[in-house]
C-alpha positions as a LaTeX table, in Angstrom:
\begin{tabular}{lrrr}
\hline
Residue & $x$ (\AA) & $y$ (\AA) & $z$ (\AA) \\
\hline
Met1 & 0.07 & $-0.01$ & 0.16 \\
Met2 & 0.73 & 3.77 & $-0.09$ \\
His3 & 0.04 & 6.47 & 1.47 \\
Cys4 & 0.45 & 10.05 & 0.09 \\
Gly5 & 0.51 & 13.80 & 2.38 \\
Lys6 & $-0.72$ & 16.47 & $-0.38$ \\
Arg7 & 2.67 & 16.27 & $-1.72$ \\
His8 & 3.49 & 12.60 & $-1.77$ \\
Ile9 & 2.44 & 10.12 & $-4.28$ \\
Cys10 & 1.61 & 6.29 & $-3.67$ \\
Ala11 & 1.04 & 3.09 & $-4.60$ \\
Val12 & 0.72 & $-0.70$ & $-3.87$ \\
Val13 & 2.26 & $-3.03$ & $-6.20$ \\
Ala14 & 1.10 & $-6.76$ & $-6.75$ \\
Cys15 & 4.28 & $-8.51$ & $-8.43$ \\
Leu16 & 3.19 & $-11.35$ & $-11.01$ \\
Leu17 & 6.70 & $-13.52$ & $-10.43$ \\
Ile18 & 8.19 & $-12.98$ & $-6.43$ \\
Phe19 & 4.57 & $-12.93$ & $-5.72$ \\
Ala20 & 4.62 & $-10.24$ & $-3.54$ \\
Ser21 & 2.29 & $-6.75$ & $-2.74$ \\
Ile22 & 4.60 & $-3.87$ & $-2.69$ \\
Leu23 & 3.12 & $-0.31$ & $-1.18$ \\
Ile24 & 5.40 & 2.53 & $-2.63$ \\
Cys25 & 4.86 & 6.20 & $-1.25$ \\
Ser26 & 7.15 & 8.60 & $-3.30$ \\
Arg27 & 7.72 & 12.23 & $-1.73$ \\
Lys28 & 7.71 & 15.18 & $-4.13$ \\
Gly29 & 11.06 & 15.30 & $-5.72$ \\
Thr30 & 11.46 & 11.44 & $-6.33$ \\
Gln31 & 10.88 & 9.43 & $-9.35$ \\
Leu32 & 7.90 & 6.69 & $-9.79$ \\
Gln33 & 9.83 & 5.04 & $-12.76$ \\
Asn34 & 10.02 & 1.27 & $-14.04$ \\
Ile35 & 7.80 & 0.35 & $-11.30$ \\
Ile36 & 5.83 & $-2.43$ & $-12.25$ \\
Thr37 & 6.49 & $-0.93$ & $-12.65$ \\
Arg38 & $-13.30$ & 3.45 & $-17.09$ \\
Lys39 & $-15.70$ & 0.76 & $-19.50$ \\
Ile40 & $-15.94$ & 4.44 & $-19.38$ \\
Phe41 & $-19.50$ & 5.10 & $-19.36$ \\
Pro42 & $-20.53$ & 7.83 & $-21.80$ \\
Gln43 & $-20.88$ & 11.24 & $-19.72$ \\
Ala44 & $-21.92$ & 14.61 & $-20.74$ \\
Arg45 & $-18.81$ & 16.41 & $-21.19$ \\
Thr46 & $-18.15$ & 19.92 & $-21.55$ \\
Val47 & $-15.40$ & 21.38 & $-23.93$ \\
Ser48 & $-13.25$ & 24.02 & $-22.44$ \\
Pro49 & $-12.17$ & 27.03 & $-24.04$ \\
Glu50 & $-8.60$ & 25.53 & $-23.68$ \\
Ser51 & $-9.76$ & 22.39 & $-26.08$ \\
Gln52 & $-10.97$ & 24.66 & $-28.89$ \\
Leu53 & $-7.61$ & 26.30 & $-29.13$ \\
Cys54 & $-5.83$ & 22.83 & $-29.49$ \\
Arg55 & $-5.24$ & 21.73 & $-33.04$ \\
Gly56 & $-5.29$ & 18.02 & $-33.65$ \\
Lys57 & $-7.53$ & 15.10 & $-33.24$ \\
Pro58 & $-9.12$ & 14.25 & $-29.86$ \\
Ala59 & $-7.96$ & 10.53 & $-28.97$ \\
Gln60 & $-11.05$ & 8.74 & $-28.10$ \\
Asn61 & $-9.65$ & 5.69 & $-27.03$ \\
Val62 & $-7.79$ & 4.09 & $-24.20$ \\
Ile63 & $-5.15$ & 3.00 & $-26.38$ \\
Thr64 & $-4.07$ & 5.07 & $-29.46$ \\
Pro65 & $-1.71$ & 3.52 & $-31.84$ \\
Leu66 & 0.40 & 6.45 & $-33.72$ \\
Lys67 & 1.22 & 6.22 & $-37.53$ \\
Asp68 & 4.62 & 4.44 & $-37.02$ \\
Asn69 & 2.70 & 0.97 & $-35.85$ \\
Arg70 & 5.50 & 0.90 & $-33.39$ \\
Thr71 & 4.24 & 3.16 & $-30.48$ \\
Phe72 & 0.99 & 2.71 & $-28.70$ \\
Ile73 & $-0.14$ & 5.87 & $-26.03$ \\
Ile74 & $-2.27$ & 5.44 & $-23.23$ \\
Ala75 & $-2.19$ & 9.08 & $-21.36$ \\
Pro76 & $-0.10$ & 11.95 & $-20.62$ \\
Tyr77 & 0.30 & 13.25 & $-16.98$ \\
Phe78 & 1.75 & 16.41 & $-15.91$ \\
Asp79 & 4.38 & 15.20 & $-12.94$ \\
Asp80 & 6.31 & 18.19 & $-11.29$ \\
Arg81 & 8.10 & 15.86 & $-8.88$ \\
Glu82 & 11.22 & 16.92 & $-9.90$ \\
Ser83 & 11.17 & 19.19 & $-12.33$ \\
Lys84 & 7.67 & 20.18 & $-14.66$ \\
Val85 & 7.45 & 17.05 & $-17.88$ \\
Thr86 & 4.60 & 15.80 & $-19.31$ \\
Arg87 & 5.27 & 11.78 & $-18.43$ \\
Val88 & 3.05 & 9.90 & $-21.66$ \\
Ile89 & 2.33 & 6.23 & $-20.52$ \\
Gly90 & 2.65 & 4.43 & $-23.51$ \\
Ile91 & 3.84 & 1.19 & $-25.03$ \\
Val92 & 6.71 & 0.86 & $-27.76$ \\
His93 & 8.93 & $-1.58$ & $-29.42$ \\
His94 & 11.87 & $-1.53$ & $-27.75$ \\
Glu95 & 14.14 & $-1.57$ & $-30.67$ \\
Asp96 & 12.40 & 0.31 & $-33.38$ \\
Val97 & 11.14 & 3.54 & $-31.53$ \\
Lys98 & 14.39 & 5.57 & $-31.22$ \\
Glu99 & 12.73 & 9.09 & $-31.32$ \\
Leu100 & 9.59 & 11.09 & $-30.06$ \\
Tyr101 & 8.02 & 14.13 & $-30.20$ \\
Cys102 & 5.56 & 16.10 & $-27.60$ \\
Trp103 & 3.97 & 18.73 & $-29.54$ \\
Phe104 & 2.48 & 20.76 & $-27.29$ \\
Cys105 & $-0.28$ & 23.16 & $-27.08$ \\
Cys106 & 0.62 & 26.48 & $-25.28$ \\
Gln107 & $-2.26$ & 28.41 & $-23.23$ \\
Pro108 & $-3.45$ & 30.71 & $-23.37$ \\
Gln109 & $-2.81$ & 31.23 & $-27.44$ \\
Gly110 & $-2.81$ & 27.91 & $-28.32$ \\
Lys111 & 0.98 & 27.68 & $-30.45$ \\
Ile112 & 2.77 & 24.44 & $-30.86$ \\
His113 & 6.00 & 23.72 & $-29.12$ \\
Val114 & 8.28 & 21.26 & $-30.33$ \\
Ser115 & 9.83 & 18.96 & $-27.58$ \\
Lys116 & 12.18 & 15.94 & $-28.17$ \\
Ser117 & 11.01 & 13.49 & $-25.42$ \\
Gln118 & 13.46 & 10.95 & $-23.87$ \\
Ile119 & 11.90 & 7.46 & $-23.92$ \\
Glu120 & 12.13 & 5.53 & $-20.61$ \\
Val121 & 11.09 & 1.70 & $-21.85$ \\
His122 & 10.91 & $-0.43$ & $-18.38$ \\
Ser123 & 13.58 & $-2.94$ & $-18.16$ \\
Asp124 & 10.84 & $-5.80$ & $-17.11$ \\
Arg125 & 9.77 & $-6.72$ & $-21.12$ \\
Phe126 & 10.74 & $-10.55$ & $-20.01$ \\
Gly127 & 11.73 & $-11.02$ & $-23.40$ \\
Phe128 & 8.87 & $-9.40$ & $-25.39$ \\
Pro129 & 9.70 & $-6.88$ & $-28.06$ \\
Tyr130 & 6.98 & $-4.69$ & $-26.61$ \\
Gly131 & 6.91 & $-2.66$ & $-23.56$ \\
Ala132 & 6.07 & $-0.58$ & $-20.81$ \\
Ala133 & 7.48 & 3.13 & $-21.66$ \\
Asp134 & 7.70 & 6.55 & $-20.18$ \\
Ile135 & 7.74 & 8.93 & $-22.78$ \\
Val136 & 9.08 & 12.01 & $-21.00$ \\
Cys137 & 8.81 & 15.50 & $-22.19$ \\
Leu138 & 9.79 & 18.45 & $-20.44$ \\
Glu139 & 7.51 & 21.35 & $-20.20$ \\
Pro140 & 8.62 & 24.56 & $-22.04$ \\
Gln141 & 8.77 & 27.66 & $-19.69$ \\
Asn142 & 6.07 & 30.06 & $-20.46$ \\
Cys143 & 3.54 & 27.22 & $-21.97$ \\
Asp144 & 1.18 & 26.04 & $-19.15$ \\
Pro145 & $-0.11$ & 22.87 & $-22.00$ \\
Thr146 & $-3.33$ & 21.49 & $-21.56$ \\
His147 & $-2.81$ & 19.28 & $-24.46$ \\
Val148 & $-0.16$ & 17.28 & $-26.47$ \\
Ser149 & 0.71 & 15.24 & $-29.07$ \\
Val150 & 3.11 & 12.50 & $-29.99$ \\
His151 & 4.85 & 12.44 & $-33.01$ \\
Trp152 & 7.97 & 10.29 & $-34.62$ \\
Ser153 & 9.62 & 13.68 & $-35.93$ \\
Pro154 & 9.60 & 17.02 & $-35.04$ \\
His155 & 8.21 & 18.01 & $-38.33$ \\
Gly156 & 4.85 & 17.52 & $-40.04$ \\
Asn157 & 1.02 & 17.91 & $-39.62$ \\
Ile158 & $-0.56$ & 18.84 & $-36.33$ \\
Asp159 & $-4.10$ & 18.79 & $-37.74$ \\
Gln160 & $-3.05$ & 14.97 & $-38.50$ \\
Leu161 & $-2.45$ & 13.93 & $-35.35$ \\
Pro162 & $-3.90$ & 12.70 & $-32.35$ \\
Arg163 & $-4.21$ & 14.64 & $-29.42$ \\
Phe164 & $-4.70$ & 13.98 & $-25.80$ \\
Glu165 & $-5.47$ & 16.22 & $-22.73$ \\
Ile166 & $-2.72$ & 16.48 & $-20.08$ \\
Lys167 & $-4.16$ & 14.77 & $-16.96$ \\
Asn168 & $-3.40$ & 15.66 & $-13.08$ \\
Arg169 & $-2.63$ & 19.43 & $-14.13$ \\
Lys170 & $-4.79$ & 20.61 & $-11.28$ \\
Ala171 & $-4.05$ & 19.71 & $-7.50$ \\
Glu172 & $-6.82$ & 17.81 & $-5.74$ \\
Thr173 & $-7.53$ & 16.47 & $-2.88$ \\
Phe174 & $-8.08$ & 12.80 & $-2.11$ \\
Ser175 & $-11.38$ & 11.70 & $-3.03$ \\
Val176 & $-11.03$ & 7.95 & $-1.68$ \\
Asp177 & $-8.24$ & 6.41 & 0.90 \\
Phe178 & $-7.71$ & 3.42 & $-0.92$ \\
Thr179 & $-8.06$ & 2.34 & $-4.53$ \\
Val180 & $-6.92$ & $-1.08$ & $-5.63$ \\
Cys181 & $-5.92$ & $-1.65$ & $-9.36$ \\
Ile182 & $-6.54$ & $-5.15$ & $-11.10$ \\
Ser183 & $-5.12$ & $-5.95$ & $-14.68$ \\
Ala184 & $-5.56$ & $-7.24$ & $-16.72$ \\
Met185 & $-8.80$ & $-9.49$ & $-16.99$ \\
Phe186 & $-8.67$ & $-11.28$ & $-20.01$ \\
Gly187 & $-9.63$ & $-14.58$ & $-21.55$ \\
Asn188 & $-13.63$ & $-14.71$ & $-20.92$ \\
Tyr189 & $-12.68$ & $-14.36$ & $-17.11$ \\
Asn190 & $-15.43$ & $-16.12$ & $-15.28$ \\
Asn191 & $-14.42$ & $-16.66$ & $-11.61$ \\
Val192 & $-17.21$ & $-14.81$ & $-10.53$ \\
Leu193 & $-17.30$ & $-16.41$ & $-7.09$ \\
Gln194 & $-13.95$ & $-15.02$ & $-6.37$ \\
Phe195 & $-14.22$ & $-12.12$ & $-7.66$ \\
Ile196 & $-17.47$ & $-11.00$ & $-5.62$ \\
Gln197 & $-15.67$ & $-12.33$ & $-2.70$ \\
Ser198 & $-12.78$ & $-9.94$ & $-3.41$ \\
Met199 & $-14.77$ & $-7.02$ & $-3.63$ \\
Glu200 & $-16.75$ & $-7.59$ & $-0.29$ \\
Met201 & $-13.46$ & $-8.37$ & 1.60 \\
Tyr202 & $-12.02$ & $-5.14$ & $-0.45$ \\
Lys203 & $-14.64$ & $-2.81$ & 1.06 \\
Ile204 & $-14.50$ & $-4.37$ & 4.62 \\
Leu205 & $-11.03$ & $-3.50$ & 4.66 \\
Gly206 & $-11.77$ & $-0.01$ & 3.80 \\
Val207 & $-11.15$ & 0.66 & $-0.06$ \\
Gln208 & $-13.66$ & 2.60 & $-1.77$ \\
Lys209 & $-12.73$ & 1.96 & $-5.37$ \\
Val210 & $-11.63$ & $-0.84$ & $-7.61$ \\
Val211 & $-10.20$ & $-0.19$ & $-10.90$ \\
Val212 & $-10.92$ & $-3.02$ & $-13.49$ \\
Tyr213 & $-8.31$ & $-2.67$ & $-16.67$ \\
Lys214 & $-11.08$ & $-5.23$ & $-18.62$ \\
Asn215 & $-10.39$ & $-6.92$ & $-21.91$ \\
Ser216 & $-12.47$ & $-9.48$ & $-21.75$ \\
Cys217 & $-15.08$ & $-11.60$ & $-19.43$ \\
Ser218 & $-18.37$ & $-13.89$ & $-19.36$ \\
Gln219 & $-21.42$ & $-12.51$ & $-19.22$ \\
Leu220 & $-22.21$ & $-13.58$ & $-16.19$ \\
Met221 & $-19.47$ & $-11.25$ & $-14.84$ \\
Glu222 & $-20.76$ & $-8.30$ & $-17.32$ \\
Lys223 & $-23.83$ & $-8.56$ & $-15.04$ \\
Val224 & $-21.35$ & $-8.46$ & $-11.71$ \\
Leu225 & $-18.90$ & $-5.54$ & $-13.43$ \\
Lys226 & $-22.21$ & $-3.63$ & $-13.74$ \\
Phe227 & $-23.46$ & $-4.17$ & $-10.15$ \\
Tyr228 & $-20.50$ & $-2.93$ & $-8.88$ \\
Val229 & $-20.05$ & $-0.24$ & $-10.80$ \\
Glu230 & $-23.29$ & 1.26 & $-10.06$ \\
Glu231 & $-22.54$ & 0.82 & $-6.60$ \\
Gly232 & $-19.74$ & 2.88 & $-7.16$ \\
Thr233 & $-17.15$ & 0.35 & $-6.43$ \\
Val234 & $-16.03$ & $-0.47$ & $-9.34$ \\
Glu235 & $-14.28$ & 1.43 & $-12.37$ \\
Ile236 & $-14.18$ & 0.16 & $-15.55$ \\
Ile237 & $-10.76$ & 0.61 & $-18.26$ \\
Pro238 & $-11.36$ & $-0.60$ & $-21.65$ \\
Trp239 & $-8.14$ & $-2.51$ & $-22.27$ \\
Pro240 & $-8.43$ & $-3.71$ & $-26.09$ \\
Ile241 & $-4.45$ & $-4.45$ & $-26.64$ \\
Asn242 & $-5.09$ & $-7.65$ & $-29.12$ \\
Ser243 & $-6.89$ & $-5.36$ & $-31.25$ \\
His244 & $-3.04$ & $-3.67$ & $-31.63$ \\
Leu245 & $-0.42$ & $-6.34$ & $-30.83$ \\
Lys246 & $-0.10$ & $-10.28$ & $-30.34$ \\
Val247 & $-0.75$ & $-10.56$ & $-27.00$ \\
Ser248 & 0.21 & $-13.38$ & $-24.53$ \\
Ser249 & $-1.38$ & $-14.42$ & $-21.53$ \\
Lys250 & 2.34 & $-15.83$ & $-20.61$ \\
Trp251 & 4.52 & $-13.85$ & $-18.40$ \\
His252 & 7.86 & $-14.99$ & $-20.73$ \\
Phe253 & 8.58 & $-14.44$ & $-24.30$ \\
Ser254 & 9.83 & $-18.12$ & $-24.25$ \\
Met255 & 6.64 & $-19.65$ & $-23.38$ \\
Asp256 & 4.86 & $-17.86$ & $-26.09$ \\
Pro257 & 6.84 & $-15.79$ & $-28.68$ \\
Lys258 & 4.12 & $-12.74$ & $-28.54$ \\
Asp259 & 4.64 & $-8.96$ & $-29.32$ \\
Ile260 & 3.38 & $-8.18$ & $-25.68$ \\
Gly261 & 3.41 & $-10.42$ & $-21.86$ \\
Tyr262 & 0.37 & $-10.60$ & $-20.04$ \\
Tyr263 & $-1.76$ & $-8.48$ & $-21.74$ \\
Gly264 & 0.12 & $-5.91$ & $-21.10$ \\
Gln265 & $-0.36$ & $-5.80$ & $-17.54$ \\
Ile266 & 2.82 & $-3.88$ & $-16.19$ \\
Thr267 & 1.68 & $-0.71$ & $-18.61$ \\
Ala268 & $-2.02$ & $-1.03$ & $-17.67$ \\
Leu269 & $-0.26$ & $-1.15$ & $-14.01$ \\
Asn270 & 1.62 & 1.88 & $-14.49$ \\
Asp271 & $-1.28$ & 4.02 & $-16.20$ \\
Cys272 & $-3.29$ & 3.24 & $-13.13$ \\
Val273 & $-1.04$ & 4.36 & $-10.75$ \\
Tyr274 & $-0.55$ & 7.69 & $-12.52$ \\
Arg275 & $-4.71$ & 7.80 & $-13.41$ \\
Asn276 & $-5.23$ & 7.60 & $-9.28$ \\
Met277 & $-1.98$ & 10.01 & $-8.13$ \\
Gln278 & $-4.09$ & 12.73 & $-7.13$ \\
Arg279 & $-7.09$ & 11.36 & $-6.13$ \\
Ser280 & $-6.46$ & 8.43 & $-4.22$ \\
Lys281 & $-4.34$ & 8.12 & $-0.90$ \\
Phe282 & $-2.97$ & 5.11 & $-1.43$ \\
Val283 & $-2.82$ & 2.77 & $-4.63$ \\
Val284 & $-2.63$ & $-1.10$ & $-4.47$ \\
Leu285 & $-1.88$ & $-2.84$ & $-6.90$ \\
Asn286 & $-2.37$ & $-6.61$ & $-7.06$ \\
Asp287 & $-4.44$ & $-9.47$ & $-8.47$ \\
Ala288 & $-8.34$ & $-10.30$ & $-8.48$ \\
Asp289 & $-7.44$ & $-13.84$ & $-6.13$ \\
Glu290 & $-4.39$ & $-11.31$ & $-3.58$ \\
Ile291 & $-6.18$ & $-10.12$ & $-0.25$ \\
Ile292 & $-3.78$ & $-8.05$ & 2.17 \\
Leu293 & $-5.03$ & $-9.37$ & 5.33 \\
Pro294 & $-3.88$ & $-7.62$ & 8.65 \\
Leu295 & $-3.18$ & $-9.98$ & 11.42 \\
Lys296 & $-3.01$ & $-7.02$ & 14.30 \\
His297 & $-5.10$ & $-4.48$ & 12.67 \\
Pro298 & $-9.55$ & $-4.18$ & 12.18 \\
Asp299 & $-8.48$ & $-2.64$ & 8.54 \\
Trp300 & $-5.80$ & $-1.51$ & 5.86 \\
Lys301 & $-6.20$ & 2.39 & 7.12 \\
Thr302 & $-5.32$ & 1.22 & 11.16 \\
Met303 & $-2.40$ & $-1.17$ & 9.94 \\
Met304 & $-1.14$ & 1.65 & 7.17 \\
Ser305 & $-0.89$ & 4.40 & 10.03 \\
Ser306 & 0.79 & 1.92 & 12.36 \\
Leu307 & 3.45 & 0.92 & 10.07 \\
Gln308 & 4.00 & 4.42 & 9.08 \\
Glu309 & 4.64 & 5.25 & 12.14 \\
Gln310 & 7.00 & 2.33 & 12.59 \\
Asn311 & 9.00 & 3.00 & 9.45 \\
Pro312 & 9.09 & 7.19 & 8.94 \\
Gly313 & 9.48 & 8.22 & 5.45 \\
Thr314 & 9.31 & 4.84 & 3.85 \\
Gly315 & 8.39 & 4.61 & 0.36 \\
Ile316 & 7.21 & 1.13 & $-0.65$ \\
Phe317 & 6.08 & $-1.60$ & 1.46 \\
Leu318 & 6.09 & $-4.94$ & 0.23 \\
Phe319 & 3.93 & $-7.46$ & 1.49 \\
Glu320 & 4.96 & $-11.47$ & 1.64 \\
Asn321 & 1.93 & $-13.62$ & $-0.46$ \\
His322 & 1.36 & $-16.57$ & 1.72 \\
Ile323 & $-0.05$ & $-19.39$ & $-1.70$ \\
Phe324 & $-2.49$ & $-21.72$ & $-0.20$ \\
Pro325 & $-3.04$ & $-24.99$ & $-2.30$ \\
Glu326 & $-7.36$ & $-25.19$ & $-3.42$ \\
Thr327 & $-7.41$ & $-28.49$ & $-1.80$ \\
Val328 & $-7.24$ & $-26.71$ & 1.95 \\
Ser329 & $-11.16$ & $-26.06$ & 3.20 \\
Thr330 & $-12.88$ & $-25.89$ & 6.12 \\
His331 & $-16.26$ & $-26.50$ & 7.14 \\
Met332 & $-16.88$ & $-22.72$ & 8.54 \\
Phe333 & $-17.23$ & $-21.53$ & 4.72 \\
Asn334 & $-18.37$ & $-24.62$ & 2.88 \\
Ile335 & $-21.67$ & $-23.11$ & 1.91 \\
Ser336 & $-23.70$ & $-24.70$ & $-0.22$ \\
Ser337 & $-25.04$ & $-21.81$ & $-2.34$ \\
Trp338 & $-21.65$ & $-20.50$ & $-3.36$ \\
Asn339 & $-21.78$ & $-24.57$ & $-5.26$ \\
Thr340 & $-24.24$ & $-22.89$ & $-8.33$ \\
Val341 & $-21.55$ & $-20.06$ & $-8.41$ \\
Pro342 & $-18.97$ & $-20.17$ & $-11.21$ \\
Gly343 & $-15.15$ & $-19.86$ & $-9.91$ \\
Ser344 & $-13.37$ & $-21.00$ & $-7.19$ \\
Ser345 & $-13.97$ & $-20.04$ & $-3.49$ \\
Ile346 & $-11.05$ & $-17.27$ & $-1.65$ \\
Ala347 & $-12.29$ & $-18.38$ & 1.60 \\
His348 & $-10.54$ & $-21.66$ & 1.33 \\
Arg349 & $-6.87$ & $-20.46$ & 0.64 \\
Arg350 & $-4.93$ & $-17.06$ & 0.27 \\
Gln351 & $-3.18$ & $-14.94$ & 1.45 \\
Ser352 & $-0.66$ & $-12.67$ & 2.88 \\
Ser353 & $-0.12$ & $-10.06$ & 6.52 \\
Asn354 & 3.61 & $-9.80$ & 6.41 \\
Gly355 & 4.79 & $-6.09$ & 5.75 \\
Asn356 & 8.33 & $-5.40$ & 4.80 \\
His357 & 9.65 & $-1.99$ & 3.75 \\
His358 & 12.62 & $-0.55$ & 2.18 \\
\hline
\end{tabular}
């Protein structure tokens, strides 16, 4: 888990390979890079005057391919922890993409300023040719950009380039204490029982928001997601990555030689960190079958308060997982009505409580 003060950025990461949940809390002035690193239902939106001044084609989807077919943009985020930069979360081919440029729309006149980016491809590609990347551009002085386009060249026609609104430009007060990021839901996901149990357990522990990067799921799972969206607990972000790349459900290229591994999980989780960094005090990244279960505290809020007291200034908390076999069960949770719900019961097994820090 992570805790953020007014000038803190926090995240909790569940690491796929080492089976550990990690809590990150980085103070202003530190960088959150190479950390494992909504279905957005239509709402009426007003067009800002700044947007009307900016040229380019407004991006319509969560994943936007550039014309080079080697770069895919998720979203740009304002980041002033060290210097004023726009950090664009994306997916790039680690060898073929050499240069990218940010075309800033400066306010108040809407003038275009082109800035060369620094492309930071995350090291944890696990052999796949495509990987998560931070495309970082230093914002020009006296610009105050509201929108940006990304292009492989400093020259071109801005009217033909996709235009993205730069998120997190305005400081906000935290609207929730805990946000859980789940990625990516794929393979016609139908583990309904486990998902419901996790959602209800999260709420008991103090979670107010669960963000799901959804690629595909069953019709029954769609009904469950709809219930939690209407309740206000779940936010769905569509994740059609297989429309753009050959995706693998495996974690390593040697197991399934495709373009990108595990449905682009690392990119989705990095986007979730920045998407929620100004609206959630803590961000927890883990799978639907992972629950950080406190042994000495009634909920996450009191647990994190205690851990931060014991470890002042700590930016990352790691919670060691304990994997329990599905064959282990107890009569206490042998509820007959659950037998009609597809999926495995998390109440028969799982999860962790040991906190480490660094």
